[in-house]
Amino acid sequence: VNGLPLVVMELKSPSNEGVGEDDAYNQIKAYQKQIPSLFVYNAFNVISDMLTTRAGTLTAKQERYMEWKTKDGEYESTTIADYTTFFQGIFQKARLLDLIQNFLCFDKADGKAWKILGAYHQYFAVNKALQRTFDAVKGDGKIGVFWHTQGSGKSLSMVFYAHLLQEALDSPTIVVLTDRNDLDDQLFTQFSKCKD
């Protein structure tokens, strides 16, 4: 866009034991302070020392930078995702465009805005759920279960899924059932903060 990057990458040499992913993250943060115009059209950033490669947004703390552990959503490396898996997984052209269009959101609270990039498991799960929804609408109405472990981002997955349903179907009705009041509050809060 206008010659400015959508993705800023800081890659550190794997042969230099004196630098690593922490240095890559700190360098990105230094660029944000020193060259803010570089981040005007920024979708997300990549930090890597080739041992660990992660993506995160300009507002993300280092622990929120996430690996991309699959090239195609089928096979997942459950240990450390290698450099090749990350780049072939996240930078496949159609997927990159889909991430930018449908899996970036702003979480606004207390006068601040946090830019959020969906994680790889959210990306593939939401897209599979969307396809199953289309199949169910055309078929018998049965769809299945979208399962998350605690702390894996189920609220954001629901935000991304609801957004895509609104885009794809003609005025869908979305009903959310929970079994706890705190989960009701969590979901209401998450949807409210990401409503834009």
Short mmCIF file of C-alpha atoms in Angstrom, two decimals:
data_model
loop_
_atom_site.label_atom_id
_atom_site.label_comp_id
_atom_site.label_asym_id
_atom_site.label_seq_id
_atom_site.Cartn_x
_atom_site.Cartn_y
_atom_site.Cartn_z
CA VAL A 1 0.00 0.00 0.00
CA ASN A 2 1.65 3.21 -1.18
CA GLY A 3 5.03 1.45 -0.99
CA LEU A 4 4.69 0.80 2.74
CA PRO A 5 4.76 -2.74 4.12
CA LEU A 6 1.75 -4.62 5.43
CA VAL A 7 4.08 -6.94 7.31
CA VAL A 8 7.27 -5.89 9.07
CA MET A 9 9.78 -8.70 9.69
CA GLU A 10 12.77 -8.76 11.96
CA LEU A 11 14.87 -11.84 11.32
CA LYS A 12 17.88 -12.61 13.49
CA SER A 13 20.76 -14.84 12.45
CA PRO A 14 20.55 -18.36 13.88
CA SER A 15 24.35 -18.55 13.86
CA ASN A 16 24.70 -15.63 16.28
CA GLU A 17 24.10 -17.05 19.75
CA GLY A 18 24.12 -13.54 21.20
CA VAL A 19 20.78 -12.57 19.64
CA GLY A 20 17.40 -14.23 19.45
CA GLU A 21 13.68 -13.71 19.32
CA ASP A 22 13.73 -11.24 22.26
CA ASP A 23 16.11 -9.03 20.28
CA ALA A 24 13.88 -9.27 17.20
CA TYR A 25 10.85 -8.18 19.24
CA ASN A 26 12.77 -5.29 20.83
CA GLN A 27 13.97 -4.20 17.38
CA ILE A 28 10.38 -4.11 16.07
CA LYS A 29 9.39 -1.97 19.07
CA ALA A 30 12.34 0.36 18.39
CA TYR A 31 11.24 0.69 14.75
CA GLN A 32 7.73 1.60 15.94
CA LYS A 33 9.17 4.49 18.00
CA GLN A 34 11.81 5.62 15.50
CA ILE A 35 9.91 5.14 12.20
CA PRO A 36 6.18 5.26 13.01
CA SER A 37 5.26 5.86 9.36
CA LEU A 38 6.48 2.32 8.63
CA PHE A 39 3.52 1.00 10.66
CA VAL A 40 0.68 3.12 9.27
CA TYR A 41 -0.55 0.28 7.03
CA ASN A 42 0.88 -2.52 9.15
CA ALA A 43 -1.23 -5.68 9.37
CA PHE A 44 1.16 -7.59 11.62
CA ASN A 45 4.81 -8.19 12.41
CA VAL A 46 7.05 -11.26 12.27
CA ILE A 47 9.96 -11.96 14.61
CA SER A 48 12.33 -14.87 14.11
CA ASP A 49 15.71 -16.30 14.96
CA MET A 50 14.88 -19.24 12.66
CA LEU A 51 14.50 -21.47 15.72
CA THR A 52 11.35 -19.67 16.80
CA THR A 53 9.19 -17.66 14.39
CA ARG A 54 6.11 -15.76 15.57
CA ALA A 55 3.58 -13.21 14.32
CA GLY A 56 1.94 -10.44 16.30
CA THR A 57 0.46 -7.01 15.91
CA LEU A 58 1.98 -3.64 16.65
CA THR A 59 0.10 -3.48 19.98
CA ALA A 60 0.91 -7.05 21.06
CA LYS A 61 3.24 -7.82 23.91
CA GLN A 62 5.91 -10.38 23.09
CA GLU A 63 4.04 -13.23 24.80
CA ARG A 64 1.09 -12.58 22.45
CA TYR A 65 3.21 -13.19 19.34
CA MET A 66 2.10 -16.61 18.14
CA GLU A 67 3.63 -19.43 16.15
CA TRP A 68 1.89 -20.77 13.05
CA LYS A 69 2.14 -24.54 13.43
CA THR A 70 0.64 -25.83 10.19
CA LYS A 71 0.99 -25.30 6.46
CA ASP A 72 -2.52 -26.44 5.57
CA GLY A 73 -4.62 -26.83 8.74
CA GLU A 74 -4.36 -30.63 8.61
CA TYR A 75 -0.97 -31.55 10.07
CA GLU A 76 0.18 -29.63 13.13
CA SER A 77 3.63 -29.54 14.66
CA THR A 78 2.87 -29.64 18.38
CA THR A 79 6.41 -28.86 19.42
CA ILE A 80 8.15 -25.83 17.95
CA ALA A 81 6.85 -24.79 14.56
CA ASP A 82 9.74 -24.52 12.18
CA TYR A 83 10.58 -21.51 10.05
CA THR A 84 9.40 -23.15 6.82
CA THR A 85 6.04 -24.23 8.28
CA PHE A 86 5.45 -20.69 9.52
CA PHE A 87 6.20 -18.98 6.21
CA GLN A 88 4.45 -21.53 4.00
CA GLY A 89 1.48 -21.58 6.38
CA ILE A 90 0.86 -17.89 6.94
CA PHE A 91 2.10 -16.40 3.66
CA GLN A 92 0.15 -18.52 1.20
CA LYS A 93 -1.42 -15.70 -0.87
CA ALA A 94 -5.13 -16.45 -0.37
CA ARG A 95 -4.60 -17.19 3.31
CA LEU A 96 -2.65 -13.99 3.92
CA LEU A 97 -5.41 -11.94 2.28
CA ASP A 98 -8.06 -13.81 4.32
CA LEU A 99 -6.12 -13.15 7.54
CA ILE A 100 -5.87 -9.46 6.78
CA GLN A 101 -9.52 -9.15 5.80
CA ASN A 102 -11.22 -11.42 8.34
CA PHE A 103 -8.87 -12.28 11.21
CA LEU A 104 -7.65 -8.91 12.37
CA CYS A 105 -9.76 -6.96 14.80
CA PHE A 106 -9.47 -4.12 17.26
CA ASP A 107 -10.33 -4.73 20.89
CA LYS A 108 -11.30 -1.34 22.31
CA ALA A 109 -11.47 -0.81 26.04
CA ASP A 110 -10.65 1.95 28.52
CA GLY A 111 -9.77 4.44 25.80
CA LYS A 112 -7.21 2.10 24.19
CA ALA A 113 -7.33 -0.06 21.09
CA TRP A 114 -5.49 -3.36 20.86
CA LYS A 115 -4.97 -4.86 17.43
CA ILE A 116 -5.50 -8.63 17.46
CA LEU A 117 -4.41 -11.21 14.89
CA GLY A 118 -6.21 -14.54 14.97
CA ALA A 119 -4.02 -17.50 15.85
CA TYR A 120 -3.54 -20.39 13.42
CA HIS A 121 -5.94 -22.69 15.30
CA GLN A 122 -8.63 -19.97 15.27
CA TYR A 123 -8.10 -19.35 11.56
CA PHE A 124 -8.50 -22.97 10.51
CA ALA A 125 -11.26 -23.81 13.01
CA VAL A 126 -13.40 -20.79 12.08
CA ASN A 127 -13.03 -21.46 8.36
CA LYS A 128 -13.94 -25.14 8.85
CA ALA A 129 -16.93 -24.13 10.99
CA LEU A 130 -18.04 -21.69 8.30
CA GLN A 131 -17.87 -24.40 5.63
CA ARG A 132 -19.79 -26.81 7.88
CA THR A 133 -22.40 -24.10 8.41
CA PHE A 134 -22.89 -23.76 4.64
CA ASP A 135 -23.20 -27.55 4.35
CA ALA A 136 -25.72 -27.67 7.22
CA VAL A 137 -27.86 -24.87 5.74
CA LYS A 138 -28.05 -26.77 2.44
CA GLY A 139 -28.48 -30.18 4.12
CA ASP A 140 -30.05 -31.53 7.28
CA GLY A 141 -29.10 -28.64 9.59
CA LYS A 142 -26.63 -30.69 11.64
CA ILE A 143 -23.23 -29.12 12.06
CA GLY A 144 -21.16 -30.39 15.00
CA VAL A 145 -19.07 -28.96 17.82
CA PHE A 146 -16.45 -26.22 17.81
CA TRP A 147 -14.28 -27.18 20.78
CA HIS A 148 -11.66 -25.04 22.57
CA THR A 149 -9.52 -25.61 25.62
CA GLN A 150 -9.52 -23.03 28.40
CA GLY A 151 -7.55 -19.92 27.46
CA SER A 152 -7.29 -20.73 23.76
CA GLY A 153 -9.32 -17.76 22.53
CA LYS A 154 -12.86 -19.11 22.17
CA SER A 155 -14.35 -15.63 22.57
CA LEU A 156 -12.27 -14.26 19.70
CA SER A 157 -13.02 -17.34 17.60
CA MET A 158 -16.71 -16.55 18.11
CA VAL A 159 -16.12 -12.93 17.06
CA PHE A 160 -14.35 -14.03 13.86
CA TYR A 161 -17.01 -16.68 13.15
CA ALA A 162 -19.93 -14.28 13.73
CA HIS A 163 -18.25 -11.70 11.49
CA LEU A 164 -17.85 -14.20 8.66
CA LEU A 165 -21.45 -15.43 9.08
CA GLN A 166 -22.71 -11.84 8.83
CA GLU A 167 -20.71 -11.43 5.63
CA ALA A 168 -21.75 -14.75 4.07
CA LEU A 169 -25.38 -15.31 5.03
CA ASP A 170 -28.42 -13.09 4.69
CA SER A 171 -29.10 -11.74 8.21
CA PRO A 172 -28.26 -14.85 10.23
CA THR A 173 -29.52 -15.14 13.79
CA ILE A 174 -26.70 -16.07 16.13
CA VAL A 175 -27.61 -17.58 19.50
CA VAL A 176 -24.91 -18.08 22.11
CA LEU A 177 -25.60 -20.47 24.98
CA THR A 178 -23.32 -20.68 27.99
CA ASP A 179 -23.36 -22.58 31.25
CA ARG A 180 -21.84 -19.85 33.47
CA ASN A 181 -22.61 -16.21 34.20
CA ASP A 182 -18.92 -15.26 34.01
CA LEU A 183 -18.78 -16.71 30.50
CA ASP A 184 -21.86 -14.68 29.55
CA ASP A 185 -20.06 -11.57 30.77
CA GLN A 186 -16.81 -12.54 29.02
CA LEU A 187 -18.52 -13.09 25.66
CA PHE A 188 -20.65 -9.96 25.91
CA THR A 189 -17.55 -7.93 26.76
CA GLN A 190 -15.46 -9.44 23.94
CA PHE A 191 -18.15 -8.88 21.30
CA SER A 192 -18.71 -5.32 22.55
CA LYS A 193 -15.02 -4.46 22.46
CA CYS A 194 -14.66 -5.83 18.90
CA LYS A 195 -17.98 -4.56 17.52
CA ASP A 196 -16.37 -2.33 14.91
#
